[in-house]
JSON list of C-alpha atoms and ligand atoms in Angstrom, two decimals:
[
{"chain": "A", "resi": 1, "resn": "MET", "atom": "CA", "xyz": [-28.83, -60.42, 24.06]},
{"chain": "A", "resi": 2, "resn": "ILE", "atom": "CA", "xyz": [-25.86, -59.82, 21.77]},
{"chain": "A", "resi": 3, "resn": "ARG", "atom": "CA", "xyz": [-23.49, -61.76, 24.01]},
{"chain": "A", "resi": 4, "resn": "ASP", "atom": "CA", "xyz": [-26.04, -64.56, 24.26]},
{"chain": "A", "resi": 5, "resn": "VAL", "atom": "CA", "xyz": [-25.57, -65.22, 20.54]},
{"chain": "A", "resi": 6, "resn": "LYS", "atom": "CA", "xyz": [-21.76, -65.13, 20.92]},
{"chain": "A", "resi": 7, "resn": "LEU", "atom": "CA", "xyz": [-21.17, -61.78, 19.30]},
{"chain": "A", "resi": 8, "resn": "ARG", "atom": "CA", "xyz": [-19.19, -58.94, 20.79]},
{"chain": "A", "resi": 9, "resn": "ALA", "atom": "CA", "xyz": [-21.54, -56.29, 22.15]},
{"chain": "A", "resi": 10, "resn": "THR", "atom": "CA", "xyz": [-20.00, -53.39, 20.25]},
{"chain": "A", "resi": 11, "resn": "ALA", "atom": "CA", "xyz": [-21.44, -49.92, 20.76]},
{"chain": "A", "resi": 12, "resn": "SER", "atom": "CA", "xyz": [-22.89, -49.82, 17.26]},
{"chain": "A", "resi": 13, "resn": "ARG", "atom": "CA", "xyz": [-24.59, -53.23, 17.55]},
{"chain": "A", "resi": 14, "resn": "VAL", "atom": "CA", "xyz": [-26.14, -52.14, 20.85]},
{"chain": "A", "resi": 15, "resn": "ALA", "atom": "CA", "xyz": [-27.30, -48.87, 19.28]},
{"chain": "A", "resi": 16, "resn": "VAL", "atom": "CA", "xyz": [-28.89, -50.68, 16.31]},
{"chain": "A", "resi": 17, "resn": "LEU", "atom": "CA", "xyz": [-30.76, -53.09, 18.59]},
{"chain": "A", "resi": 18, "resn": "LYS", "atom": "CA", "xyz": [-31.93, -50.22, 20.80]},
{"chain": "A", "resi": 19, "resn": "LEU", "atom": "CA", "xyz": [-33.26, -48.35, 17.81]},
{"chain": "A", "resi": 20, "resn": "LEU", "atom": "CA", "xyz": [-35.19, -51.39, 16.57]},
{"chain": "A", "resi": 21, "resn": "TYR", "atom": "CA", "xyz": [-36.55, -51.99, 20.06]},
{"chain": "A", "resi": 22, "resn": "GLY", "atom": "CA", "xyz": [-38.13, -48.57, 19.92]},
{"chain": "A", "resi": 23, "resn": "THR", "atom": "CA", "xyz": [-39.62, -49.17, 16.48]},
{"chain": "A", "resi": 24, "resn": "SER", "atom": "CA", "xyz": [-42.86, -50.99, 15.86]},
{"chain": "A", "resi": 25, "resn": "ALA", "atom": "CA", "xyz": [-42.40, -51.77, 12.17]},
{"chain": "A", "resi": 26, "resn": "PRO", "atom": "CA", "xyz": [-39.67, -53.29, 10.00]},
{"chain": "A", "resi": 27, "resn": "THR", "atom": "CA", "xyz": [-37.06, -50.65, 9.20]},
{"chain": "A", "resi": 28, "resn": "SER", "atom": "CA", "xyz": [-34.77, -50.39, 6.17]},
{"chain": "A", "resi": 29, "resn": "HIS", "atom": "CA", "xyz": [-31.03, -49.79, 6.22]},
{"chain": "A", "resi": 30, "resn": "PRO", "atom": "CA", "xyz": [-31.44, -46.24, 4.78]},
{"chain": "A", "resi": 31, "resn": "GLU", "atom": "CA", "xyz": [-34.03, -45.43, 7.47]},
{"chain": "A", "resi": 32, "resn": "ILE", "atom": "CA", "xyz": [-31.74, -46.78, 10.19]},
{"chain": "A", "resi": 33, "resn": "TYR", "atom": "CA", "xyz": [-28.84, -44.76, 8.78]},
{"chain": "A", "resi": 34, "resn": "GLU", "atom": "CA", "xyz": [-30.98, -41.60, 8.73]},
{"chain": "A", "resi": 35, "resn": "ALA", "atom": "CA", "xyz": [-31.96, -42.15, 12.36]},
{"chain": "A", "resi": 36, "resn": "MET", "atom": "CA", "xyz": [-28.40, -42.83, 13.53]},
{"chain": "A", "resi": 37, "resn": "ARG", "atom": "CA", "xyz": [-26.10, -40.71, 11.38]},
{"chain": "A", "resi": 38, "resn": "SER", "atom": "CA", "xyz": [-26.30, -37.76, 13.77]},
{"chain": "A", "resi": 39, "resn": "ASP", "atom": "CA", "xyz": [-24.65, -40.00, 16.38]},
{"chain": "A", "resi": 40, "resn": "GLY", "atom": "CA", "xyz": [-21.73, -40.45, 14.01]},
{"chain": "A", "resi": 41, "resn": "TRP", "atom": "CA", "xyz": [-22.41, -43.97, 12.71]},
{"chain": "A", "resi": 42, "resn": "ASP", "atom": "CA", "xyz": [-21.50, -44.62, 9.13]},
{"chain": "A", "resi": 43, "resn": "ARG", "atom": "CA", "xyz": [-23.56, -46.44, 6.56]},
{"chain": "A", "resi": 44, "resn": "ALA", "atom": "CA", "xyz": [-21.21, -49.42, 6.11]},
{"chain": "A", "resi": 45, "resn": "THR", "atom": "CA", "xyz": [-20.85, -50.12, 9.84]},
{"chain": "A", "resi": 46, "resn": "LEU", "atom": "CA", "xyz": [-24.61, -50.09, 10.30]},
{"chain": "A", "resi": 47, "resn": "PHE", "atom": "CA", "xyz": [-25.09, -52.41, 7.35]},
{"chain": "A", "resi": 48, "resn": "ARG", "atom": "CA", "xyz": [-22.54, -54.87, 8.74]},
{"chain": "A", "resi": 49, "resn": "ASN", "atom": "CA", "xyz": [-24.29, -54.73, 12.10]},
{"chain": "A", "resi": 50, "resn": "LEU", "atom": "CA", "xyz": [-27.62, -55.56, 10.48]},
{"chain": "A", "resi": 51, "resn": "VAL", "atom": "CA", "xyz": [-26.10, -58.50, 8.63]},
{"chain": "A", "resi": 52, "resn": "ASP", "atom": "CA", "xyz": [-24.34, -59.81, 11.76]},
{"chain": "A", "resi": 53, "resn": "LEU", "atom": "CA", "xyz": [-27.40, -59.46, 13.97]},
{"chain": "A", "resi": 54, "resn": "THR", "atom": "CA", "xyz": [-29.58, -61.11, 11.34]},
{"chain": "A", "resi": 55, "resn": "ASN", "atom": "CA", "xyz": [-27.17, -64.02, 10.88]},
{"chain": "A", "resi": 56, "resn": "ALA", "atom": "CA", "xyz": [-27.08, -64.44, 14.66]},
{"chain": "A", "resi": 57, "resn": "GLY", "atom": "CA", "xyz": [-30.87, -64.69, 14.73]},
{"chain": "A", "resi": 58, "resn": "LEU", "atom": "CA", "xyz": [-31.59, -61.51, 16.69]},
{"chain": "A", "resi": 59, "resn": "LEU", "atom": "CA", "xyz": [-33.08, -59.73, 13.69]},
{"chain": "A", "resi": 60, "resn": "ARG", "atom": "CA", "xyz": [-35.21, -60.82, 10.81]},
{"chain": "A", "resi": 61, "resn": "LYS", "atom": "CA", "xyz": [-34.90, -59.53, 7.30]},
{"chain": "A", "resi": 62, "resn": "ARG", "atom": "CA", "xyz": [-38.14, -58.80, 5.45]},
{"chain": "A", "resi": 63, "resn": "ASP", "atom": "CA", "xyz": [-38.77, -58.41, 1.78]},
{"chain": "A", "resi": 64, "resn": "LEU", "atom": "CA", "xyz": [-42.19, -56.86, 1.39]},
{"chain": "A", "resi": 65, "resn": "GLY", "atom": "CA", "xyz": [-42.11, -56.88, -2.37]},
{"chain": "A", "resi": 66, "resn": "ASP", "atom": "CA", "xyz": [-40.82, -53.36, -2.96]},
{"chain": "A", "resi": 67, "resn": "ARG", "atom": "CA", "xyz": [-37.16, -54.37, -3.35]},
{"chain": "A", "resi": 68, "resn": "LEU", "atom": "CA", "xyz": [-36.20, -52.85, -0.01]},
{"chain": "A", "resi": 69, "resn": "TRP", "atom": "CA", "xyz": [-34.89, -55.05, 2.78]},
{"chain": "A", "resi": 70, "resn": "ARG", "atom": "CA", "xyz": [-36.30, -54.15, 6.16]},
{"chain": "A", "resi": 71, "resn": "TYR", "atom": "CA", "xyz": [-35.16, -55.42, 9.52]},
{"chain": "A", "resi": 72, "resn": "GLU", "atom": "CA", "xyz": [-37.08, -56.14, 12.69]},
{"chain": "A", "resi": 73, "resn": "LEU", "atom": "CA", "xyz": [-36.43, -57.88, 15.96]},
{"chain": "A", "resi": 74, "resn": "ALA", "atom": "CA", "xyz": [-36.82, -61.62, 15.74]},
{"chain": "A", "resi": 75, "resn": "GLY", "atom": "CA", "xyz": [-39.49, -62.84, 18.12]},
{"chain": "A", "resi": 76, "resn": "ILE", "atom": "CA", "xyz": [-38.56, -64.63, 21.31]},
{"chain": "A", "resi": 77, "resn": "GLU", "atom": "CA", "xyz": [-40.13, -67.74, 19.86]},
{"chain": "A", "resi": 78, "resn": "ALA", "atom": "CA", "xyz": [-38.60, -69.22, 16.76]},
{"chain": "A", "resi": 79, "resn": "ASN", "atom": "CA", "xyz": [-41.95, -69.45, 15.02]},
{"chain": "A", "resi": 80, "resn": "ASP", "atom": "CA", "xyz": [-43.22, -66.00, 15.95]},
{"chain": "A", "resi": 81, "resn": "GLU", "atom": "CA", "xyz": [-44.48, -65.30, 12.45]},
{"chain": "A", "resi": 82, "resn": "HIS", "atom": "CA", "xyz": [-46.75, -62.36, 11.79]},
{"chain": "A", "resi": 83, "resn": "PRO", "atom": "CA", "xyz": [-48.05, -60.69, 8.65]},
{"chain": "A", "resi": 84, "resn": "HIS", "atom": "CA", "xyz": [-47.16, -57.22, 7.43]},
{"chain": "A", "resi": 85, "resn": "PHE", "atom": "CA", "xyz": [-49.14, -54.49, 5.77]},
{"chain": "A", "resi": 86, "resn": "LEU", "atom": "CA", "xyz": [-47.53, -52.44, 3.02]},
{"chain": "A", "resi": 87, "resn": "CYS", "atom": "CA", "xyz": [-49.28, -49.24, 1.90]},
{"chain": "A", "resi": 88, "resn": "THR", "atom": "CA", "xyz": [-49.03, -49.08, -1.87]},
{"chain": "A", "resi": 89, "resn": "VAL", "atom": "CA", "xyz": [-49.50, -45.29, -1.80]},
{"chain": "A", "resi": 90, "resn": "CYS", "atom": "CA", "xyz": [-46.93, -44.05, 0.76]},
{"chain": "A", "resi": 91, "resn": "GLY", "atom": "CA", "xyz": [-44.87, -47.23, 1.23]},
{"chain": "A", "resi": 92, "resn": "ASP", "atom": "CA", "xyz": [-45.48, -47.32, 4.97]},
{"chain": "A", "resi": 93, "resn": "VAL", "atom": "CA", "xyz": [-45.10, -50.74, 6.57]},
{"chain": "A", "resi": 94, "resn": "SER", "atom": "CA", "xyz": [-46.64, -52.05, 9.76]},
{"chain": "A", "resi": 95, "resn": "CYS", "atom": "CA", "xyz": [-46.66, -55.31, 11.72]},
{"chain": "A", "resi": 96, "resn": "LEU", "atom": "CA", "xyz": [-49.99, -57.06, 12.14]},
{"chain": "A", "resi": 97, "resn": "PRO", "atom": "CA", "xyz": [-51.03, -59.52, 14.82]},
{"chain": "A", "resi": 98, "resn": "GLU", "atom": "CA", "xyz": [-50.55, -63.19, 14.13]},
{"chain": "A", "resi": 99, "resn": "ILE", "atom": "CA", "xyz": [-53.29, -64.75, 12.05]},
{"chain": "A", "resi": 100, "resn": "ALA", "atom": "CA", "xyz": [-54.13, -68.31, 11.14]},
{"chain": "A", "resi": 101, "resn": "VAL", "atom": "CA", "xyz": [-54.53, -69.39, 7.52]},
{"chain": "A", "resi": 102, "resn": "SER", "atom": "CA", "xyz": [-56.06, -72.76, 6.85]},
{"chain": "A", "resi": 103, "resn": "MET", "atom": "CA", "xyz": [-55.35, -74.75, 3.73]},
{"chain": "A", "resi": 104, "resn": "PRO", "atom": "CA", "xyz": [-57.13, -77.83, 2.46]},
{"chain": "A", "resi": 105, "resn": "ASN", "atom": "CA", "xyz": [-55.13, -80.89, 3.45]},
{"chain": "A", "resi": 106, "resn": "GLY", "atom": "CA", "xyz": [-52.04, -81.31, 1.34]},
{"chain": "A", "resi": 107, "resn": "ALA", "atom": "CA", "xyz": [-52.63, -78.19, -0.75]},
{"chain": "A", "resi": 108, "resn": "GLY", "atom": "CA", "xyz": [-49.77, -75.92, -1.77]},
{"chain": "A", "resi": 109, "resn": "PRO", "atom": "CA", "xyz": [-46.00, -76.34, -1.51]},
{"chain": "A", "resi": 110, "resn": "ARG", "atom": "CA", "xyz": [-44.48, -78.10, 1.49]},
{"chain": "A", "resi": 111, "resn": "SER", "atom": "CA", "xyz": [-43.00, -74.91, 2.93]},
{"chain": "A", "resi": 112, "resn": "LEU", "atom": "CA", "xyz": [-46.55, -73.60, 3.28]},
{"chain": "A", "resi": 113, "resn": "ARG", "atom": "CA", "xyz": [-47.51, -76.50, 5.52]},
{"chain": "A", "resi": 114, "resn": "LYS", "atom": "CA", "xyz": [-44.34, -76.08, 7.57]},
{"chain": "A", "resi": 115, "resn": "GLY", "atom": "CA", "xyz": [-45.10, -72.40, 8.10]},
{"chain": "A", "resi": 116, "resn": "GLN", "atom": "CA", "xyz": [-41.94, -71.31, 6.28]},
{"chain": "A", "resi": 117, "resn": "VAL", "atom": "CA", "xyz": [-43.70, -68.54, 4.38]},
{"chain": "A", "resi": 118, "resn": "GLU", "atom": "CA", "xyz": [-44.47, -64.89, 4.94]},
{"chain": "A", "resi": 119, "resn": "ILE", "atom": "CA", "xyz": [-47.91, -63.37, 4.76]},
{"chain": "A", "resi": 120, "resn": "GLN", "atom": "CA", "xyz": [-48.20, -59.88, 3.46]},
{"chain": "A", "resi": 121, "resn": "PHE", "atom": "CA", "xyz": [-51.08, -57.52, 2.81]},
{"chain": "A", "resi": 122, "resn": "ARG", "atom": "CA", "xyz": [-50.92, -54.69, 0.32]},
{"chain": "A", "resi": 123, "resn": "GLY", "atom": "CA", "xyz": [-53.42, -51.90, 0.27]},
{"chain": "A", "resi": 124, "resn": "THR", "atom": "CA", "xyz": [-54.01, -48.32, 1.38]},
{"chain": "A", "resi": 125, "resn": "CYS", "atom": "CA", "xyz": [-53.12, -47.27, 4.93]},
{"chain": "A", "resi": 126, "resn": "ASP", "atom": "CA", "xyz": [-55.47, -45.20, 7.13]},
{"chain": "A", "resi": 127, "resn": "ASP", "atom": "CA", "xyz": [-53.52, -41.99, 6.53]},
{"chain": "A", "resi": 128, "resn": "CYS", "atom": "CA", "xyz": [-53.68, -42.34, 2.75]},
{"chain": "A", "resi": 129, "resn": "LEU", "atom": "CA", "xyz": [-57.31, -43.40, 2.82]},
{"chain": "A", "resi": 130, "resn": "GLY", "atom": "CA", "xyz": [-58.08, -39.95, 4.24]},
{"chain": "B", "resi": 1, "resn": "ZN", "atom": "ZN1", "xyz": [-50.12, -44.84, 3.16]},
{"chain": "B", "resi": 2, "resn": "ZN", "atom": "ZN1", "xyz": [-43.21, -57.28, 11.83]}
]
């Protein structure tokens, strides 16, 4: 995958992709660093990897409104857009299945009609709901 987008498949880029493959929710740079530091990766290298892989289109960067960038694998399809759920109690984030939102004809900004927007839910997750 990494070579397909004309990047060198360095060990750290491969490790970052592998980690995100095994993760089902968008993951922040600090979380990725925590998961990988025991293998000897440093913070700056991992951050550069995330930026490179995002610029190359393999990852997507998410801002879920809590000022923390999270990264996830970009879908195979360019328009694989799905909403996210952010728990306002514990900060846990999860991916939700794709949903359709219908707007009255011509309503809202153009980017909305082109699908260039993100849908996000905020609420209380099952664990916090008790
Ligand atoms: Zn929660
Ligand atoms: Zn997601």
